[in-house]
């Protein structure tokens, strides 16, 4: 047989129903990782893909992929992993990985550095706002061109909470699946217990409000495995974990839809303080309480001190010579 004959036979074999009469469909998902600078995104991705590499700083937007077979002798599913570097300074790059073609199979992982509580709310708010606006634009377009898909995406996010859940009407789910990872738990664990409680309760509220899963992780293998379980669920459709840990003295692990406002309780502030805070939404109230304890640092991500053009890992002799000539 020629190469062409073999290729045709291979394609026909793939398209024929397998033994139980179903076609084996290759599953393709995309996941975008974003969050604090140096927050551990690359480490988590490498761990998910079981790669023994030393993480390098991410420049702008990076792409990698993983493949897994669900059963023996079945085609491998593919997961596309995108990673946005630079904290909140490169937000406009979000629109490159998230498009109307892959929106149905897209998910977001937000990695927040627990050791920097003063940057936590700002980073989270900026990244989620820009992502949400972009996704909503795509959904608005889809409503005109493909209304069934748009409805399916919206419905799927509402389904994270059972209809009989007491908070069903009180939350505002993120338009696509979201996992929030609190990284560097080992440093966070050394914090004063009251500070830990405020950060944990706030992240529980935000995750529950957005219909997201929440997990705390560090370099410890056991915690990385928990984060990996949530990401593998998004990327490869593995079963959801049913375990829950809401004890503030331990690392949190709460899959989407398994928390409730009554369990989380009110924002950690006295009634008189809450009375003085003018907030229009519960989210705004939590933000004000959180920022009272951890005032946001006026950090400017935009002025990156290191110029990537000078970075040795991107050296290209011909280009650099021309560049030097142009500068001269």
PDB file of C-alpha atoms in Angstrom:
ATOM      1  CA  UNK A   1       0.000   0.000   0.000  1.00  0.00           C
ATOM      2  CA  UNK A   2       1.107   3.525  -0.702  1.00  0.00           C
ATOM      3  CA  UNK A   3       1.209   6.118   2.055  1.00  0.00           C
ATOM      4  CA  UNK A   4      -2.062   7.576   0.748  1.00  0.00           C
ATOM      5  CA  UNK A   5      -3.851   4.208   0.968  1.00  0.00           C
ATOM      6  CA  UNK A   6      -2.695   3.815   4.567  1.00  0.00           C
ATOM      7  CA  UNK A   7      -3.842   7.323   5.420  1.00  0.00           C
ATOM      8  CA  UNK A   8      -7.289   6.729   3.883  1.00  0.00           C
ATOM      9  CA  UNK A   9      -7.645   3.445   5.752  1.00  0.00           C
ATOM     10  CA  UNK A  10      -6.638   5.136   9.010  1.00  0.00           C
ATOM     11  CA  UNK A  11      -9.217   7.929   8.570  1.00  0.00           C
ATOM     12  CA  UNK A  12     -11.957   5.424   7.685  1.00  0.00           C
ATOM     13  CA  UNK A  13     -11.088   3.347  10.731  1.00  0.00           C
ATOM     14  CA  UNK A  14     -11.401   6.441  12.936  1.00  0.00           C
ATOM     15  CA  UNK A  15     -14.726   7.448  11.425  1.00  0.00           C
ATOM     16  CA  UNK A  16     -16.277   3.997  11.743  1.00  0.00           C
ATOM     17  CA  UNK A  17     -18.256   3.476  14.934  1.00  0.00           C
ATOM     18  CA  UNK A  18     -16.326   1.554  17.544  1.00  0.00           C
ATOM     19  CA  UNK A  19     -17.584  -1.645  19.150  1.00  0.00           C
ATOM     20  CA  UNK A  20     -20.462  -0.086  21.077  1.00  0.00           C
ATOM     21  CA  UNK A  21     -21.720   1.666  17.945  1.00  0.00           C
ATOM     22  CA  UNK A  22     -20.547   5.120  19.036  1.00  0.00           C
ATOM     23  CA  UNK A  23     -17.957   7.191  17.237  1.00  0.00           C
ATOM     24  CA  UNK A  24     -15.031   7.996  19.459  1.00  0.00           C
ATOM     25  CA  UNK A  25     -14.857  11.733  19.503  1.00  0.00           C
ATOM     26  CA  UNK A  26     -11.604  13.447  20.281  1.00  0.00           C
ATOM     27  CA  UNK A  27     -12.142  15.903  23.079  1.00  0.00           C
ATOM     28  CA  UNK A  28     -10.459  19.266  22.676  1.00  0.00           C
ATOM     29  CA  UNK A  29     -10.440  21.837  25.453  1.00  0.00           C
ATOM     30  CA  UNK A  30      -8.615  25.101  26.071  1.00  0.00           C
ATOM     31  CA  UNK A  31      -7.590  26.544  29.421  1.00  0.00           C
ATOM     32  CA  UNK A  32      -6.197  30.046  30.014  1.00  0.00           C
ATOM     33  CA  UNK A  33      -4.003  30.538  33.091  1.00  0.00           C
ATOM     34  CA  UNK A  34      -3.641  34.063  34.412  1.00  0.00           C
ATOM     35  CA  UNK A  35      -2.901  35.780  37.718  1.00  0.00           C
ATOM     36  CA  UNK A  36      -0.178  37.448  39.798  1.00  0.00           C
ATOM     37  CA  UNK A  37       3.270  37.835  38.367  1.00  0.00           C
ATOM     38  CA  UNK A  38       5.564  35.098  39.746  1.00  0.00           C
ATOM     39  CA  UNK A  39       2.490  33.503  41.315  1.00  0.00           C
ATOM     40  CA  UNK A  40       3.365  29.952  40.194  1.00  0.00           C
ATOM     41  CA  UNK A  41       1.232  29.543  37.030  1.00  0.00           C
ATOM     42  CA  UNK A  42       3.981  27.853  34.994  1.00  0.00           C
ATOM     43  CA  UNK A  43       4.780  25.439  37.844  1.00  0.00           C
ATOM     44  CA  UNK A  44       1.110  24.373  38.038  1.00  0.00           C
ATOM     45  CA  UNK A  45       0.898  23.849  34.250  1.00  0.00           C
ATOM     46  CA  UNK A  46       4.086  21.754  34.180  1.00  0.00           C
ATOM     47  CA  UNK A  47       2.745  19.679  37.096  1.00  0.00           C
ATOM     48  CA  UNK A  48      -0.550  19.077  35.277  1.00  0.00           C
ATOM     49  CA  UNK A  49       1.309  17.901  32.198  1.00  0.00           C
ATOM     50  CA  UNK A  50       3.727  15.847  34.341  1.00  0.00           C
ATOM     51  CA  UNK A  51       6.752  17.595  32.876  1.00  0.00           C
ATOM     52  CA  UNK A  52       9.967  17.700  34.853  1.00  0.00           C
ATOM     53  CA  UNK A  53      11.132  21.115  33.670  1.00  0.00           C
ATOM     54  CA  UNK A  54      12.398  24.112  35.584  1.00  0.00           C
ATOM     55  CA  UNK A  55       9.821  26.901  35.089  1.00  0.00           C
ATOM     56  CA  UNK A  56      11.061  30.004  33.232  1.00  0.00           C
ATOM     57  CA  UNK A  57       9.407  33.432  33.563  1.00  0.00           C
ATOM     58  CA  UNK A  58       6.511  33.756  31.108  1.00  0.00           C
ATOM     59  CA  UNK A  59       6.813  36.464  28.501  1.00  0.00           C
ATOM     60  CA  UNK A  60       3.488  37.856  27.239  1.00  0.00           C
ATOM     61  CA  UNK A  61       1.313  34.912  26.150  1.00  0.00           C
ATOM     62  CA  UNK A  62       2.655  31.375  26.023  1.00  0.00           C
ATOM     63  CA  UNK A  63       1.110  28.196  24.639  1.00  0.00           C
ATOM     64  CA  UNK A  64       1.607  24.518  25.326  1.00  0.00           C
ATOM     65  CA  UNK A  65      -0.600  21.438  25.077  1.00  0.00           C
ATOM     66  CA  UNK A  66      -1.171  18.071  26.675  1.00  0.00           C
ATOM     67  CA  UNK A  67      -2.650  14.787  25.413  1.00  0.00           C
ATOM     68  CA  UNK A  68      -4.322  11.985  27.321  1.00  0.00           C
ATOM     69  CA  UNK A  69      -6.200   8.855  26.294  1.00  0.00           C
ATOM     70  CA  UNK A  70      -9.377   8.149  28.243  1.00  0.00           C
ATOM     71  CA  UNK A  71      -9.182   4.420  27.661  1.00  0.00           C
ATOM     72  CA  UNK A  72      -6.712   1.995  26.183  1.00  0.00           C
ATOM     73  CA  UNK A  73      -6.552   2.167  22.339  1.00  0.00           C
ATOM     74  CA  UNK A  74      -8.683   5.295  22.014  1.00  0.00           C
ATOM     75  CA  UNK A  75      -7.510   8.488  20.326  1.00  0.00           C
ATOM     76  CA  UNK A  76      -5.910  10.928  22.736  1.00  0.00           C
ATOM     77  CA  UNK A  77      -7.838  13.982  23.925  1.00  0.00           C
ATOM     78  CA  UNK A  78      -6.066  17.314  23.538  1.00  0.00           C
ATOM     79  CA  UNK A  79      -5.926  20.220  25.982  1.00  0.00           C
ATOM     80  CA  UNK A  80      -4.543  23.583  24.903  1.00  0.00           C
ATOM     81  CA  UNK A  81      -2.921  25.497  27.762  1.00  0.00           C
ATOM     82  CA  UNK A  82      -2.438  29.240  27.376  1.00  0.00           C
ATOM     83  CA  UNK A  83      -0.622  31.309  29.959  1.00  0.00           C
ATOM     84  CA  UNK A  84      -0.796  35.088  30.271  1.00  0.00           C
ATOM     85  CA  UNK A  85       2.367  36.553  31.779  1.00  0.00           C
ATOM     86  CA  UNK A  86       2.986  39.977  33.263  1.00  0.00           C
ATOM     87  CA  UNK A  87       0.241  40.053  35.910  1.00  0.00           C
ATOM     88  CA  UNK A  88      -2.355  42.584  34.771  1.00  0.00           C
ATOM     89  CA  UNK A  89      -0.149  44.535  32.327  1.00  0.00           C
ATOM     90  CA  UNK A  90      -1.020  42.576  29.155  1.00  0.00           C
ATOM     91  CA  UNK A  91      -4.776  42.273  29.480  1.00  0.00           C
ATOM     92  CA  UNK A  92      -5.523  42.968  25.818  1.00  0.00           C
ATOM     93  CA  UNK A  93      -3.842  39.656  24.891  1.00  0.00           C
ATOM     94  CA  UNK A  94      -6.787  37.770  26.438  1.00  0.00           C
ATOM     95  CA  UNK A  95      -8.707  38.068  23.191  1.00  0.00           C
ATOM     96  CA  UNK A  96      -6.135  35.955  21.301  1.00  0.00           C
ATOM     97  CA  UNK A  97      -6.855  32.559  22.932  1.00  0.00           C
ATOM     98  CA  UNK A  98     -10.591  33.079  23.614  1.00  0.00           C
ATOM     99  CA  UNK A  99     -12.535  33.131  20.325  1.00  0.00           C
ATOM    100  CA  UNK A 100     -16.045  32.351  19.163  1.00  0.00           C
ATOM    101  CA  UNK A 101     -14.750  29.046  17.721  1.00  0.00           C
ATOM    102  CA  UNK A 102     -13.557  27.622  21.032  1.00  0.00           C
ATOM    103  CA  UNK A 103     -15.750  29.435  23.573  1.00  0.00           C
ATOM    104  CA  UNK A 104     -17.819  26.282  24.222  1.00  0.00           C
ATOM    105  CA  UNK A 105     -14.771  24.362  25.362  1.00  0.00           C
ATOM    106  CA  UNK A 106     -12.885  27.159  27.104  1.00  0.00           C
ATOM    107  CA  UNK A 107     -12.101  27.542  30.810  1.00  0.00           C
ATOM    108  CA  UNK A 108     -10.106  29.992  32.926  1.00  0.00           C
ATOM    109  CA  UNK A 109      -7.732  29.309  35.826  1.00  0.00           C
ATOM    110  CA  UNK A 110      -6.945  32.345  37.967  1.00  0.00           C
ATOM    111  CA  UNK A 111      -3.818  31.924  40.101  1.00  0.00           C
ATOM    112  CA  UNK A 112      -3.656  34.354  43.040  1.00  0.00           C
ATOM    113  CA  UNK A 113      -0.532  34.687  45.160  1.00  0.00           C
ATOM    114  CA  UNK A 114      -1.688  34.275  48.781  1.00  0.00           C
ATOM    115  CA  UNK A 115       1.605  35.697  50.046  1.00  0.00           C
ATOM    116  CA  UNK A 116       0.733  39.135  48.556  1.00  0.00           C
ATOM    117  CA  UNK A 117      -2.718  39.975  49.953  1.00  0.00           C
ATOM    118  CA  UNK A 118      -2.335  43.687  49.088  1.00  0.00           C
ATOM    119  CA  UNK A 119      -2.248  42.862  45.382  1.00  0.00           C
ATOM    120  CA  UNK A 120      -4.846  40.113  45.533  1.00  0.00           C
ATOM    121  CA  UNK A 121      -8.133  41.960  44.986  1.00  0.00           C
ATOM    122  CA  UNK A 122      -6.807  44.345  42.302  1.00  0.00           C
ATOM    123  CA  UNK A 123      -5.264  41.510  40.280  1.00  0.00           C
ATOM    124  CA  UNK A 124      -8.392  39.370  40.548  1.00  0.00           C
ATOM    125  CA  UNK A 125     -10.774  42.201  39.688  1.00  0.00           C
ATOM    126  CA  UNK A 126      -8.862  43.451  36.649  1.00  0.00           C
ATOM    127  CA  UNK A 127      -8.264  40.022  35.119  1.00  0.00           C
ATOM    128  CA  UNK A 128     -11.804  38.731  35.664  1.00  0.00           C
ATOM    129  CA  UNK A 129     -13.404  41.969  34.445  1.00  0.00           C
ATOM    130  CA  UNK A 130     -11.503  42.065  31.163  1.00  0.00           C
ATOM    131  CA  UNK A 131     -12.068  38.332  30.559  1.00  0.00           C
ATOM    132  CA  UNK A 132     -15.769  38.609  31.344  1.00  0.00           C
ATOM    133  CA  UNK A 133     -16.232  41.618  29.022  1.00  0.00           C
ATOM    134  CA  UNK A 134     -14.468  39.791  26.195  1.00  0.00           C
ATOM    135  CA  UNK A 135     -16.502  36.589  26.698  1.00  0.00           C
ATOM    136  CA  UNK A 136     -19.750  38.586  26.864  1.00  0.00           C
ATOM    137  CA  UNK A 137     -18.881  40.280  23.543  1.00  0.00           C
ATOM    138  CA  UNK A 138     -18.411  36.852  21.949  1.00  0.00           C
ATOM    139  CA  UNK A 139     -21.710  35.622  23.450  1.00  0.00           C
ATOM    140  CA  UNK A 140     -23.559  38.696  22.127  1.00  0.00           C
ATOM    141  CA  UNK A 141     -22.233  37.937  18.624  1.00  0.00           C
ATOM    142  CA  UNK A 142     -23.137  34.257  19.010  1.00  0.00           C
ATOM    143  CA  UNK A 143     -26.689  35.135  20.004  1.00  0.00           C
ATOM    144  CA  UNK A 144     -27.117  36.544  16.488  1.00  0.00           C
ATOM    145  CA  UNK A 145     -25.215  33.874  14.556  1.00  0.00           C
ATOM    146  CA  UNK A 146     -25.712  30.734  16.669  1.00  0.00           C
ATOM    147  CA  UNK A 147     -28.300  31.304  19.413  1.00  0.00           C
ATOM    148  CA  UNK A 148     -28.413  27.638  20.483  1.00  0.00           C
ATOM    149  CA  UNK A 149     -24.744  27.652  21.446  1.00  0.00           C
ATOM    150  CA  UNK A 150     -25.064  30.960  23.318  1.00  0.00           C
ATOM    151  CA  UNK A 151     -28.035  29.630  25.300  1.00  0.00           C
ATOM    152  CA  UNK A 152     -26.225  26.356  26.020  1.00  0.00           C
ATOM    153  CA  UNK A 153     -23.161  28.193  27.403  1.00  0.00           C
ATOM    154  CA  UNK A 154     -25.277  30.417  29.665  1.00  0.00           C
ATOM    155  CA  UNK A 155     -27.388  27.517  30.876  1.00  0.00           C
ATOM    156  CA  UNK A 156     -24.350  25.370  31.618  1.00  0.00           C
ATOM    157  CA  UNK A 157     -22.967  27.984  33.990  1.00  0.00           C
ATOM    158  CA  UNK A 158     -26.279  28.285  35.847  1.00  0.00           C
ATOM    159  CA  UNK A 159     -26.271  24.512  36.273  1.00  0.00           C
ATOM    160  CA  UNK A 160     -23.248  24.647  38.579  1.00  0.00           C
ATOM    161  CA  UNK A 161     -25.715  25.422  41.354  1.00  0.00           C
ATOM    162  CA  UNK A 162     -28.753  23.225  41.813  1.00  0.00           C
ATOM    163  CA  UNK A 163     -31.998  25.150  41.351  1.00  0.00           C
ATOM    164  CA  UNK A 164     -32.987  24.407  44.928  1.00  0.00           C
ATOM    165  CA  UNK A 165     -29.713  25.886  46.264  1.00  0.00           C
ATOM    166  CA  UNK A 166     -30.636  28.782  48.593  1.00  0.00           C
ATOM    167  CA  UNK A 167     -28.166  31.100  46.784  1.00  0.00           C
ATOM    168  CA  UNK A 168     -29.417  30.334  43.259  1.00  0.00           C
ATOM    169  CA  UNK A 169     -30.762  33.885  42.761  1.00  0.00           C
ATOM    170  CA  UNK A 170     -27.978  35.632  44.711  1.00  0.00           C
ATOM    171  CA  UNK A 171     -24.917  34.667  42.686  1.00  0.00           C
ATOM    172  CA  UNK A 172     -23.646  35.892  39.340  1.00  0.00           C
ATOM    173  CA  UNK A 173     -21.825  32.977  37.651  1.00  0.00           C
ATOM    174  CA  UNK A 174     -18.829  33.683  35.460  1.00  0.00           C
ATOM    175  CA  UNK A 175     -19.813  33.019  31.808  1.00  0.00           C
ATOM    176  CA  UNK A 176     -17.270  30.200  31.359  1.00  0.00           C
ATOM    177  CA  UNK A 177     -15.894  27.620  33.832  1.00  0.00           C
ATOM    178  CA  UNK A 178     -13.505  29.207  36.334  1.00  0.00           C
ATOM    179  CA  UNK A 179     -11.070  27.796  38.892  1.00  0.00           C
ATOM    180  CA  UNK A 180      -9.416  30.077  41.444  1.00  0.00           C
ATOM    181  CA  UNK A 181      -6.116  28.805  42.821  1.00  0.00           C
ATOM    182  CA  UNK A 182      -4.526  30.403  45.888  1.00  0.00           C
ATOM    183  CA  UNK A 183      -0.813  29.676  45.449  1.00  0.00           C
ATOM    184  CA  UNK A 184       2.113  29.801  47.935  1.00  0.00           C
ATOM    185  CA  UNK A 185       0.058  28.355  50.779  1.00  0.00           C
ATOM    186  CA  UNK A 186       3.311  27.513  52.626  1.00  0.00           C
ATOM    187  CA  UNK A 187       4.054  31.264  53.077  1.00  0.00           C
ATOM    188  CA  UNK A 188       0.406  32.103  53.709  1.00  0.00           C
ATOM    189  CA  UNK A 189       0.295  29.466  56.466  1.00  0.00           C
ATOM    190  CA  UNK A 190       2.794  31.544  58.490  1.00  0.00           C
ATOM    191  CA  UNK A 191       0.406  34.556  58.521  1.00  0.00           C
ATOM    192  CA  UNK A 192      -1.514  35.614  61.605  1.00  0.00           C
ATOM    193  CA  UNK A 193      -4.675  33.457  61.941  1.00  0.00           C
ATOM    194  CA  UNK A 194      -7.047  36.457  61.733  1.00  0.00           C
ATOM    195  CA  UNK A 195      -5.439  37.584  58.446  1.00  0.00           C
ATOM    196  CA  UNK A 196      -5.688  34.056  57.071  1.00  0.00           C
ATOM    197  CA  UNK A 197      -9.360  33.928  58.009  1.00  0.00           C
ATOM    198  CA  UNK A 198     -10.173  37.211  56.219  1.00  0.00           C
ATOM    199  CA  UNK A 199      -8.358  36.145  53.023  1.00  0.00           C
ATOM    200  CA  UNK A 200      -9.911  32.658  53.065  1.00  0.00           C
ATOM    201  CA  UNK A 201     -13.459  33.891  53.686  1.00  0.00           C
ATOM    202  CA  UNK A 202     -13.129  36.562  50.988  1.00  0.00           C
ATOM    203  CA  UNK A 203     -11.875  34.074  48.400  1.00  0.00           C
ATOM    204  CA  UNK A 204     -14.640  31.659  49.355  1.00  0.00           C
ATOM    205  CA  UNK A 205     -17.228  34.384  48.800  1.00  0.00           C
ATOM    206  CA  UNK A 206     -15.755  35.463  45.441  1.00  0.00           C
ATOM    207  CA  UNK A 207     -15.505  31.856  44.188  1.00  0.00           C
ATOM    208  CA  UNK A 208     -19.050  31.035  45.268  1.00  0.00           C
ATOM    209  CA  UNK A 209     -20.387  34.284  43.780  1.00  0.00           C
ATOM    210  CA  UNK A 210     -18.782  33.522  40.412  1.00  0.00           C
ATOM    211  CA  UNK A 211     -19.693  29.816  40.428  1.00  0.00           C
ATOM    212  CA  UNK A 212     -15.996  28.926  40.542  1.00  0.00           C
ATOM    213  CA  UNK A 213     -13.992  26.159  42.209  1.00  0.00           C
ATOM    214  CA  UNK A 214     -11.411  27.188  44.807  1.00  0.00           C
ATOM    215  CA  UNK A 215      -8.221  25.391  45.854  1.00  0.00           C
ATOM    216  CA  UNK A 216      -5.155  26.443  47.851  1.00  0.00           C
ATOM    217  CA  UNK A 217      -1.848  25.031  46.712  1.00  0.00           C
ATOM    218  CA  UNK A 218       1.894  25.197  47.346  1.00  0.00           C
ATOM    219  CA  UNK A 219       4.949  23.218  46.296  1.00  0.00           C
ATOM    220  CA  UNK A 220       3.755  20.257  48.384  1.00  0.00           C
ATOM    221  CA  UNK A 221       2.854  17.277  46.246  1.00  0.00           C
ATOM    222  CA  UNK A 222      -0.453  16.562  48.031  1.00  0.00           C
ATOM    223  CA  UNK A 223      -1.758  20.106  47.429  1.00  0.00           C
ATOM    224  CA  UNK A 224      -0.566  20.183  43.822  1.00  0.00           C
ATOM    225  CA  UNK A 225      -2.487  16.964  43.212  1.00  0.00           C
ATOM    226  CA  UNK A 226      -5.709  18.623  44.401  1.00  0.00           C
ATOM    227  CA  UNK A 227      -5.206  21.565  42.033  1.00  0.00           C
ATOM    228  CA  UNK A 228      -4.372  19.099  39.288  1.00  0.00           C
ATOM    229  CA  UNK A 229      -7.649  17.232  39.862  1.00  0.00           C
ATOM    230  CA  UNK A 230      -9.657  20.425  39.238  1.00  0.00           C
ATOM    231  CA  UNK A 231      -7.628  21.354  36.155  1.00  0.00           C
ATOM    232  CA  UNK A 232      -7.812  17.831  34.709  1.00  0.00           C
ATOM    233  CA  UNK A 233     -11.581  18.029  35.094  1.00  0.00           C
ATOM    234  CA  UNK A 234     -11.598  21.170  32.912  1.00  0.00           C
ATOM    235  CA  UNK A 235      -8.931  20.021  30.463  1.00  0.00           C
ATOM    236  CA  UNK A 236      -9.622  16.318  30.028  1.00  0.00           C
ATOM    237  CA  UNK A 237     -13.103  15.824  31.461  1.00  0.00           C
ATOM    238  CA  UNK A 238     -11.916  13.701  34.382  1.00  0.00           C
ATOM    239  CA  UNK A 239     -14.443  13.144  37.141  1.00  0.00           C
ATOM    240  CA  UNK A 240     -15.070  16.006  39.510  1.00  0.00           C
ATOM    241  CA  UNK A 241     -13.713  15.587  42.999  1.00  0.00           C
ATOM    242  CA  UNK A 242     -16.427  15.389  45.630  1.00  0.00           C
ATOM    243  CA  UNK A 243     -14.218  16.174  48.623  1.00  0.00           C
ATOM    244  CA  UNK A 244     -14.567  19.555  50.330  1.00  0.00           C
ATOM    245  CA  UNK A 245     -12.350  21.324  52.867  1.00  0.00           C
ATOM    246  CA  UNK A 246     -13.640  24.628  54.286  1.00  0.00           C
ATOM    247  CA  UNK A 247     -11.572  24.732  57.499  1.00  0.00           C
ATOM    248  CA  UNK A 248      -9.653  28.050  57.556  1.00  0.00           C
ATOM    249  CA  UNK A 249      -6.755  26.520  59.443  1.00  0.00           C
ATOM    250  CA  UNK A 250      -6.168  24.066  56.569  1.00  0.00           C
ATOM    251  CA  UNK A 251      -5.771  24.529  52.773  1.00  0.00           C
ATOM    252  CA  UNK A 252      -9.190  25.193  51.224  1.00  0.00           C
ATOM    253  CA  UNK A 253     -10.593  22.889  48.552  1.00  0.00           C
ATOM    254  CA  UNK A 254     -14.128  23.656  47.369  1.00  0.00           C
ATOM    255  CA  UNK A 255     -15.416  22.442  43.966  1.00  0.00           C
ATOM    256  CA  UNK A 256     -17.929  24.776  42.270  1.00  0.00           C
ATOM    257  CA  UNK A 257     -21.420  24.770  43.739  1.00  0.00           C
ATOM    258  CA  UNK A 258     -20.525  23.028  47.007  1.00  0.00           C
ATOM    259  CA  UNK A 259     -20.330  26.152  49.200  1.00  0.00           C
ATOM    260  CA  UNK A 260     -23.090  28.459  50.429  1.00  0.00           C
ATOM    261  CA  UNK A 261     -23.403  32.034  51.685  1.00  0.00           C
ATOM    262  CA  UNK A 262     -24.754  30.809  55.026  1.00  0.00           C
ATOM    263  CA  UNK A 263     -21.632  28.657  55.553  1.00  0.00           C
ATOM    264  CA  UNK A 264     -19.296  31.482  54.511  1.00  0.00           C
ATOM    265  CA  UNK A 265     -21.010  33.968  56.826  1.00  0.00           C
ATOM    266  CA  UNK A 266     -20.973  37.788  56.676  1.00  0.00           C
ATOM    267  CA  UNK A 267     -17.866  39.833  55.724  1.00  0.00           C
ATOM    268  CA  UNK A 268     -15.347  39.816  58.600  1.00  0.00           C
ATOM    269  CA  UNK A 269     -15.992  43.328  59.988  1.00  0.00           C
ATOM    270  CA  UNK A 270     -18.009  44.786  62.861  1.00  0.00           C
ATOM    271  CA  UNK A 271     -21.637  45.782  62.197  1.00  0.00           C
ATOM    272  CA  UNK A 272     -20.845  49.459  62.762  1.00  0.00           C
ATOM    273  CA  UNK A 273     -18.052  49.325  60.160  1.00  0.00           C
ATOM    274  CA  UNK A 274     -20.316  47.561  57.663  1.00  0.00           C
ATOM    275  CA  UNK A 275     -22.999  50.219  58.290  1.00  0.00           C
ATOM    276  CA  UNK A 276     -20.552  52.962  57.275  1.00  0.00           C
ATOM    277  CA  UNK A 277     -19.546  51.257  54.026  1.00  0.00           C
ATOM    278  CA  UNK A 278     -21.652  52.325  51.062  1.00  0.00           C
ATOM    279  CA  UNK A 279     -21.804  49.328  48.782  1.00  0.00           C
ATOM    280  CA  UNK A 280     -24.352  48.554  46.072  1.00  0.00           C
ATOM    281  CA  UNK A 281     -23.636  44.841  45.735  1.00  0.00           C
ATOM    282  CA  UNK A 282     -22.435  42.107  48.104  1.00  0.00           C
ATOM    283  CA  UNK A 283     -19.239  41.872  46.042  1.00  0.00           C
ATOM    284  CA  UNK A 284     -18.531  45.575  46.592  1.00  0.00           C
ATOM    285  CA  UNK A 285     -19.088  45.188  50.336  1.00  0.00           C
ATOM    286  CA  UNK A 286     -16.609  42.306  50.560  1.00  0.00           C
ATOM    287  CA  UNK A 287     -14.124  44.334  48.542  1.00  0.00           C
ATOM    288  CA  UNK A 288     -14.362  47.268  50.973  1.00  0.00           C
ATOM    289  CA  UNK A 289     -14.004  45.050  54.028  1.00  0.00           C
ATOM    290  CA  UNK A 290     -11.037  43.228  52.464  1.00  0.00           C
ATOM    291  CA  UNK A 291      -9.280  46.422  51.384  1.00  0.00           C
ATOM    292  CA  UNK A 292      -9.729  47.930  54.857  1.00  0.00           C
ATOM    293  CA  UNK A 293      -7.394  45.222  56.197  1.00  0.00           C
ATOM    294  CA  UNK A 294      -5.221  44.942  53.074  1.00  0.00           C
ATOM    295  CA  UNK A 295      -5.089  48.361  51.378  1.00  0.00           C
ATOM    296  CA  UNK A 296      -4.291  47.850  47.676  1.00  0.00           C
ATOM    297  CA  UNK A 297      -0.733  48.640  46.738  1.00  0.00           C
ATOM    298  CA  UNK A 298      -0.538  51.203  43.977  1.00  0.00           C
ATOM    299  CA  UNK A 299       1.660  48.895  41.968  1.00  0.00           C
ATOM    300  CA  UNK A 300       2.188  49.630  38.314  1.00  0.00           C
ATOM    301  CA  UNK A 301       2.564  46.508  36.246  1.00  0.00           C
ATOM    302  CA  UNK A 302       3.020  48.417  33.031  1.00  0.00           C
ATOM    303  CA  UNK A 303       6.562  49.605  33.554  1.00  0.00           C
ATOM    304  CA  UNK A 304       8.345  46.324  33.458  1.00  0.00           C
ATOM    305  CA  UNK A 305      11.892  46.993  34.506  1.00  0.00           C
ATOM    306  CA  UNK A 306      13.427  44.275  32.351  1.00  0.00           C
ATOM    307  CA  UNK A 307      13.309  44.806  28.606  1.00  0.00           C
ATOM    308  CA  UNK A 308      12.569  41.406  27.015  1.00  0.00           C
ATOM    309  CA  UNK A 309      14.503  42.521  23.933  1.00  0.00           C
ATOM    310  CA  UNK A 310      17.668  42.385  26.070  1.00  0.00           C
ATOM    311  CA  UNK A 311      16.880  38.913  27.409  1.00  0.00           C
ATOM    312  CA  UNK A 312      19.531  36.402  26.355  1.00  0.00           C
ATOM    313  CA  UNK A 313      17.024  33.577  25.842  1.00  0.00           C
ATOM    314  CA  UNK A 314      15.591  35.509  22.866  1.00  0.00           C
ATOM    315  CA  UNK A 315      18.933  36.456  21.285  1.00  0.00           C
ATOM    316  CA  UNK A 316      18.978  36.255  17.459  1.00  0.00           C
ATOM    317  CA  UNK A 317      22.208  37.383  15.935  1.00  0.00           C
ATOM    318  CA  UNK A 318      20.958  38.813  12.597  1.00  0.00           C
ATOM    319  CA  UNK A 319      17.959  40.558  14.137  1.00  0.00           C
ATOM    320  CA  UNK A 320      20.051  42.004  16.974  1.00  0.00           C
ATOM    321  CA  UNK A 321      22.689  43.361  14.579  1.00  0.00           C
ATOM    322  CA  UNK A 322      20.001  45.081  12.458  1.00  0.00           C
ATOM    323  CA  UNK A 323      18.363  46.433  15.601  1.00  0.00           C
ATOM    324  CA  UNK A 324      21.647  47.853  16.874  1.00  0.00           C
ATOM    325  CA  UNK A 325      22.227  49.479  13.469  1.00  0.00           C
ATOM    326  CA  UNK A 326      18.725  50.991  13.527  1.00  0.00           C
ATOM    327  CA  UNK A 327      19.210  52.312  17.076  1.00  0.00           C
ATOM    328  CA  UNK A 328      22.524  53.816  16.091  1.00  0.00           C
TER     329      UNK A 328
END
